[in-house]
Amino acid sequence: VLSEVPAAANLEECRRLLKAAKASKGDYMFGENYVFRAEFDIWKRLIDAGGIGRVVYAEGEYVHDVRSLFFNADGKPTWRYRFPPIRYCTHSLGPLLYLMKDRCAVVSGMEIISEDPAAENGVHIEVGIFRTDKGAVIKILCGFAVHREPSVVYYSIYGDRGCMETPREKGSGKCIYHLDKKTAEREGWGDPASEQFSASHADADKRMLELFVEATKSGSKMPLTVEDAVNYTLPGICAQQSALNGGAPVEVPDLAV
């Protein structure tokens, strides 16, 4: 099974998914394509080698004006019409947790209310502030009904010896790196900012499908497991719960233990 995102709609579905995957003789892979963007290859190598030190903070944004998709050709509402954007957090949160090898433990969520009648639930933008198991902080911004063109997919990761971020504008093709000079020299990273990437949504899809097929044929572990699916999805569900309670912190259950 290759599953689209998010993996589930609520806590109970997360539990049922884990139970079903573990009981099955088949294999499950979570289809979070943004994890497989080309630039994250060098990011992963740099983080794993200690190139930015201990990760202390990260940000992810997925802001996409999809109001034109709120209704189908017959005028009936689609799933996006009522879907809280923070629950579609895996494009922004998934790659960060993958690179950090971490899990969200607690979240405080906030929502910005819109007067746009096209968004029935009144939410333009939702924000989640997460504390991870390793003590890092992650901020996620998601929006479906925002006057913003082009759409934004953005990431940044801060360590105690350096940081890196993707460009905000599409087509600029160059990530930004700020590394401690001694660290860069010792690890032999040189000037990572000179790296050019042709990553796009389509490139990520292609790589994800290739890895899925390779793992299926070889019988090896899937690149993104059912545990990853739950760990990338459940924080958004909890962030929405927090937002509905005025931002009160909500613990993110560790269902994979």
Tab-separated table of C-alpha atoms in Angstrom:
chain	number	residue	atom	x	y	z
A	1	VAL	CA	0.000	0.000	0.000
A	2	LEU	CA	1.223	3.484	-0.884
A	3	SER	CA	-0.948	5.934	1.057
A	4	GLU	CA	-1.580	9.585	0.225
A	5	VAL	CA	-1.507	12.381	2.793
A	6	PRO	CA	-2.560	12.937	5.475
A	7	ALA	CA	-2.682	9.341	6.660
A	8	ALA	CA	-5.768	9.667	8.861
A	9	ALA	CA	-8.496	12.107	9.877
A	10	ASN	CA	-8.523	11.582	13.636
A	11	LEU	CA	-6.855	9.806	16.540
A	12	GLU	CA	-8.971	6.665	16.238
A	13	GLU	CA	-8.130	6.300	12.539
A	14	CYS	CA	-4.429	6.556	13.435
A	15	ARG	CA	-4.849	3.684	15.892
A	16	ARG	CA	-6.771	1.590	13.359
A	17	LEU	CA	-4.154	2.240	10.676
A	18	LEU	CA	-1.298	1.103	12.905
A	19	LYS	CA	-3.217	-2.006	13.955
A	20	ALA	CA	-4.133	-2.918	10.378
A	21	ALA	CA	-0.613	-2.421	9.034
A	22	LYS	CA	0.964	-4.497	11.790
A	23	ALA	CA	-1.597	-7.297	11.364
A	24	SER	CA	-1.183	-7.444	7.593
A	25	LYS	CA	1.337	-9.524	5.647
A	26	GLY	CA	1.546	-6.664	3.163
A	27	ASP	CA	3.786	-3.600	3.221
A	28	TYR	CA	2.735	0.001	3.863
A	29	MET	CA	4.526	3.162	2.731
A	30	PHE	CA	3.433	6.691	3.546
A	31	GLY	CA	3.368	8.784	0.366
A	32	GLU	CA	4.733	12.076	1.722
A	33	ASN	CA	6.474	13.120	-1.470
A	34	TYR	CA	8.075	16.310	-0.100
A	35	VAL	CA	10.467	14.205	1.984
A	36	PHE	CA	12.106	13.160	-1.286
A	37	ARG	CA	12.882	16.627	-2.633
A	38	ALA	CA	16.398	16.675	-4.075
A	39	GLU	CA	17.831	19.322	-1.757
A	40	PHE	CA	17.051	17.216	1.288
A	41	ASP	CA	19.702	14.692	0.234
A	42	ILE	CA	22.467	17.152	1.140
A	43	TRP	CA	20.500	18.410	4.157
A	44	LYS	CA	20.273	14.882	5.545
A	45	ARG	CA	23.975	14.203	5.019
A	46	LEU	CA	24.904	17.491	6.639
A	47	ILE	CA	22.654	16.981	9.680
A	48	ASP	CA	23.681	13.326	10.139
A	49	ALA	CA	27.359	14.374	10.046
A	50	GLY	CA	26.781	17.016	12.740
A	51	GLY	CA	27.332	19.830	10.255
A	52	ILE	CA	24.907	22.203	11.991
A	53	GLY	CA	25.328	20.704	15.450
A	54	ARG	CA	22.324	19.927	17.620
A	55	VAL	CA	19.050	20.910	15.935
A	56	VAL	CA	17.199	23.381	18.153
A	57	TYR	CA	14.542	24.969	15.914
A	58	ALA	CA	12.839	24.447	12.559
A	59	GLU	CA	10.094	26.012	10.462
A	60	GLY	CA	7.870	24.712	7.703
A	61	GLU	CA	5.244	26.493	5.609
A	62	TYR	CA	2.654	25.202	3.169
A	63	VAL	CA	0.464	28.058	1.969
A	64	HIS	CA	-1.621	27.275	-1.091
A	65	ASP	CA	-4.694	29.198	-2.244
A	66	VAL	CA	-7.022	26.379	-3.313
A	67	ARG	CA	-10.377	28.130	-3.019
A	68	SER	CA	-10.986	27.328	-6.677
A	69	LEU	CA	-11.064	23.666	-5.595
A	70	PHE	CA	-13.568	24.118	-2.745
A	71	PHE	CA	-16.438	23.099	-5.057
A	72	ASN	CA	-16.711	20.542	-7.856
A	73	ALA	CA	-18.274	21.104	-11.274
A	74	ASP	CA	-21.745	20.416	-9.828
A	75	GLY	CA	-21.309	23.059	-7.156
A	76	LYS	CA	-20.955	20.544	-4.343
A	77	PRO	CA	-18.301	21.142	-1.649
A	78	THR	CA	-15.113	19.093	-1.932
A	79	TRP	CA	-13.124	17.738	1.023
A	80	ARG	CA	-10.999	20.900	1.048
A	81	TYR	CA	-14.038	23.092	1.769
A	82	ARG	CA	-14.286	22.077	5.410
A	83	PHE	CA	-10.791	20.723	6.023
A	84	PRO	CA	-8.732	22.639	8.648
A	85	PRO	CA	-5.393	23.422	6.936
A	86	ILE	CA	-3.204	22.502	9.931
A	87	ARG	CA	-4.450	18.924	9.587
A	88	TYR	CA	-2.812	18.914	6.144
A	89	CYS	CA	0.559	19.493	7.786
A	90	THR	CA	2.603	16.574	6.447
A	91	HIS	CA	4.055	18.500	3.478
A	92	SER	CA	5.618	20.961	5.913
A	93	LEU	CA	6.118	18.903	9.072
A	94	GLY	CA	7.045	15.554	7.496
A	95	PRO	CA	10.386	16.538	5.920
A	96	LEU	CA	11.498	18.296	9.110
A	97	LEU	CA	10.778	15.295	11.347
A	98	TYR	CA	12.433	13.028	8.775
A	99	LEU	CA	15.607	15.131	8.735
A	100	MET	CA	15.639	15.673	12.501
A	101	LYS	CA	14.808	12.019	13.337
A	102	ASP	CA	12.415	13.337	15.940
A	103	ARG	CA	8.768	13.250	17.005
A	104	CYS	CA	6.365	15.951	18.148
A	105	ALA	CA	5.457	15.582	21.821
A	106	VAL	CA	3.267	18.611	22.600
A	107	VAL	CA	1.625	21.351	20.530
A	108	SER	CA	-0.071	24.697	20.890
A	109	GLY	CA	-2.218	25.624	17.892
A	110	MET	CA	-3.711	28.951	16.843
A	111	GLU	CA	-6.076	29.884	14.035
A	112	ILE	CA	-6.694	33.120	12.170
A	113	ILE	CA	-10.375	33.613	11.400
A	114	SER	CA	-11.443	34.751	7.964
A	115	GLU	CA	-14.552	36.637	6.935
A	116	ASP	CA	-14.454	34.954	3.532
A	117	PRO	CA	-17.780	33.097	3.189
A	118	ALA	CA	-16.142	30.650	0.764
A	119	ALA	CA	-14.328	29.077	3.712
A	120	GLU	CA	-17.197	27.680	5.764
A	121	ASN	CA	-15.078	26.919	8.801
A	122	GLY	CA	-13.754	30.485	8.698
A	123	VAL	CA	-10.106	29.525	8.845
A	124	HIS	CA	-7.587	31.205	6.564
A	125	ILE	CA	-4.364	30.222	8.295
A	126	GLU	CA	-3.470	27.906	11.156
A	127	VAL	CA	-0.193	27.736	13.072
A	128	GLY	CA	1.225	24.939	15.204
A	129	ILE	CA	4.106	25.352	17.662
A	130	PHE	CA	5.528	21.950	18.587
A	131	ARG	CA	8.005	20.759	21.208
A	132	THR	CA	9.728	17.548	20.143
A	133	ASP	CA	10.949	14.536	22.086
A	134	LYS	CA	14.530	15.813	21.693
A	135	GLY	CA	13.643	19.270	23.008
A	136	ALA	CA	13.623	21.158	19.703
A	137	VAL	CA	10.868	23.597	18.695
A	138	ILE	CA	9.076	23.471	15.325
A	139	LYS	CA	6.711	26.081	13.892
A	140	ILE	CA	4.337	25.034	11.109
A	141	LEU	CA	2.166	27.411	9.050
A	142	CYS	CA	-0.593	26.047	6.797
A	143	GLY	CA	-3.241	27.850	4.751
A	144	PHE	CA	-5.719	26.911	2.026
A	145	ALA	CA	-7.674	30.159	1.636
A	146	VAL	CA	-5.032	32.869	1.456
A	147	HIS	CA	-4.575	35.638	-1.090
A	148	ARG	CA	-1.032	34.551	-1.894
A	149	GLU	CA	0.493	33.825	-5.295
A	150	PRO	CA	2.558	31.835	-5.979
A	151	SER	CA	2.056	29.190	-3.316
A	152	VAL	CA	4.739	28.820	-0.653
A	153	VAL	CA	6.595	25.684	0.391
A	154	TYR	CA	9.377	26.711	2.755
A	155	TYR	CA	11.719	25.029	5.244
A	156	SER	CA	14.453	26.134	7.631
A	157	ILE	CA	16.438	24.241	10.249
A	158	TYR	CA	18.598	25.848	12.947
A	159	GLY	CA	21.349	24.045	14.841
A	160	ASP	CA	23.735	25.306	17.494
A	161	ARG	CA	26.544	25.406	14.883
A	162	GLY	CA	24.719	26.447	11.736
A	163	CYS	CA	21.434	26.687	9.858
A	164	MET	CA	19.965	26.232	6.392
A	165	GLU	CA	16.823	27.206	4.552
A	166	THR	CA	15.125	26.782	1.207
A	167	PRO	CA	14.419	29.771	-1.049
A	168	ARG	CA	10.998	31.356	-0.664
A	169	GLU	CA	10.533	32.143	-4.332
A	170	LYS	CA	9.967	29.359	-6.826
A	171	GLY	CA	12.636	28.920	-9.461
A	172	SER	CA	15.506	30.510	-7.539
A	173	GLY	CA	16.985	27.011	-7.207
A	174	LYS	CA	19.488	27.693	-4.422
A	175	CYS	CA	19.326	26.875	-0.729
A	176	ILE	CA	20.902	29.186	1.849
A	177	TYR	CA	23.460	27.867	4.331
A	178	HIS	CA	25.176	29.512	7.291
A	179	LEU	CA	27.724	27.143	8.814
A	180	ASP	CA	30.301	27.675	11.503
A	181	LYS	CA	33.584	28.071	9.584
A	182	LYS	CA	35.476	25.507	11.650
A	183	THR	CA	32.614	23.041	11.352
A	184	ALA	CA	32.418	23.467	7.586
A	185	GLU	CA	36.168	22.996	7.195
A	186	ARG	CA	36.318	20.005	9.523
A	187	GLU	CA	33.383	18.245	7.843
A	188	GLY	CA	34.625	19.174	4.362
A	189	TRP	CA	31.388	20.836	3.325
A	190	GLY	CA	33.033	23.755	1.552
A	191	ASP	CA	30.294	25.993	0.189
A	192	PRO	CA	26.990	24.085	0.143
A	193	ALA	CA	25.281	27.246	-1.084
A	194	SER	CA	26.807	26.589	-4.503
A	195	GLU	CA	24.650	23.460	-4.874
A	196	GLN	CA	21.956	23.767	-7.522
A	197	PHE	CA	18.793	21.699	-7.347
A	198	SER	CA	16.204	20.884	-9.953
A	199	ALA	CA	13.773	19.666	-7.305
A	200	SER	CA	10.109	20.116	-7.996
A	201	HIS	CA	6.904	18.441	-6.931
A	202	ALA	CA	7.200	16.091	-9.916
A	203	ASP	CA	10.799	15.150	-9.136
A	204	ALA	CA	9.812	14.264	-5.574
A	205	ASP	CA	6.945	12.094	-6.800
A	206	LYS	CA	9.223	10.227	-9.169
A	207	ARG	CA	11.826	9.504	-6.503
A	208	MET	CA	9.185	8.417	-4.008
A	209	LEU	CA	7.655	5.943	-6.458
A	210	GLU	CA	11.072	4.573	-7.411
A	211	LEU	CA	11.905	3.898	-3.759
A	212	PHE	CA	8.495	2.310	-3.175
A	213	VAL	CA	8.990	-0.068	-6.102
A	214	GLU	CA	12.571	-0.882	-5.031
A	215	ALA	CA	11.487	-1.701	-1.473
A	216	THR	CA	8.548	-3.768	-2.716
A	217	LYS	CA	10.750	-5.843	-5.014
A	218	SER	CA	13.556	-6.352	-2.503
A	219	GLY	CA	11.385	-6.850	0.555
A	220	SER	CA	13.382	-4.194	2.410
A	221	LYS	CA	11.992	-1.664	4.877
A	222	MET	CA	9.858	1.064	3.337
A	223	PRO	CA	11.475	4.539	3.324
A	224	LEU	CA	8.462	5.928	5.219
A	225	THR	CA	6.696	3.451	7.492
A	226	VAL	CA	3.238	3.376	9.038
A	227	GLU	CA	4.831	4.751	12.215
A	228	ASP	CA	6.126	7.700	10.186
A	229	ALA	CA	2.635	8.168	8.741
A	230	VAL	CA	1.125	8.513	12.198
A	231	ASN	CA	3.975	10.660	13.561
A	232	TYR	CA	3.653	13.094	10.624
A	233	THR	CA	-0.169	13.209	10.664
A	234	LEU	CA	-1.220	13.139	14.317
A	235	PRO	CA	0.492	16.432	15.302
A	236	GLY	CA	-1.813	18.335	12.930
A	237	ILE	CA	-4.886	16.705	14.451
A	238	CYS	CA	-3.684	17.703	17.910
A	239	ALA	CA	-2.824	21.238	16.729
A	240	GLN	CA	-6.398	21.704	15.509
A	241	GLN	CA	-7.706	20.449	18.854
A	242	SER	CA	-5.486	22.998	20.612
A	243	ALA	CA	-6.654	25.816	18.332
A	244	LEU	CA	-10.290	25.033	19.133
A	245	ASN	CA	-9.384	25.367	22.824
A	246	GLY	CA	-7.743	28.772	22.546
A	247	GLY	CA	-4.211	27.473	22.071
A	248	ALA	CA	-4.084	25.339	25.210
A	249	PRO	CA	-1.203	22.824	24.900
A	250	VAL	CA	-2.153	19.332	23.772
A	251	GLU	CA	0.065	16.288	24.179
A	252	VAL	CA	0.677	14.295	20.998
A	253	PRO	CA	0.194	10.604	21.868
A	254	ASP	CA	3.048	8.286	20.951
A	255	LEU	CA	1.016	5.514	19.329
A	256	ALA	CA	4.016	3.780	17.780
A	257	VAL	CA	5.474	2.552	21.092
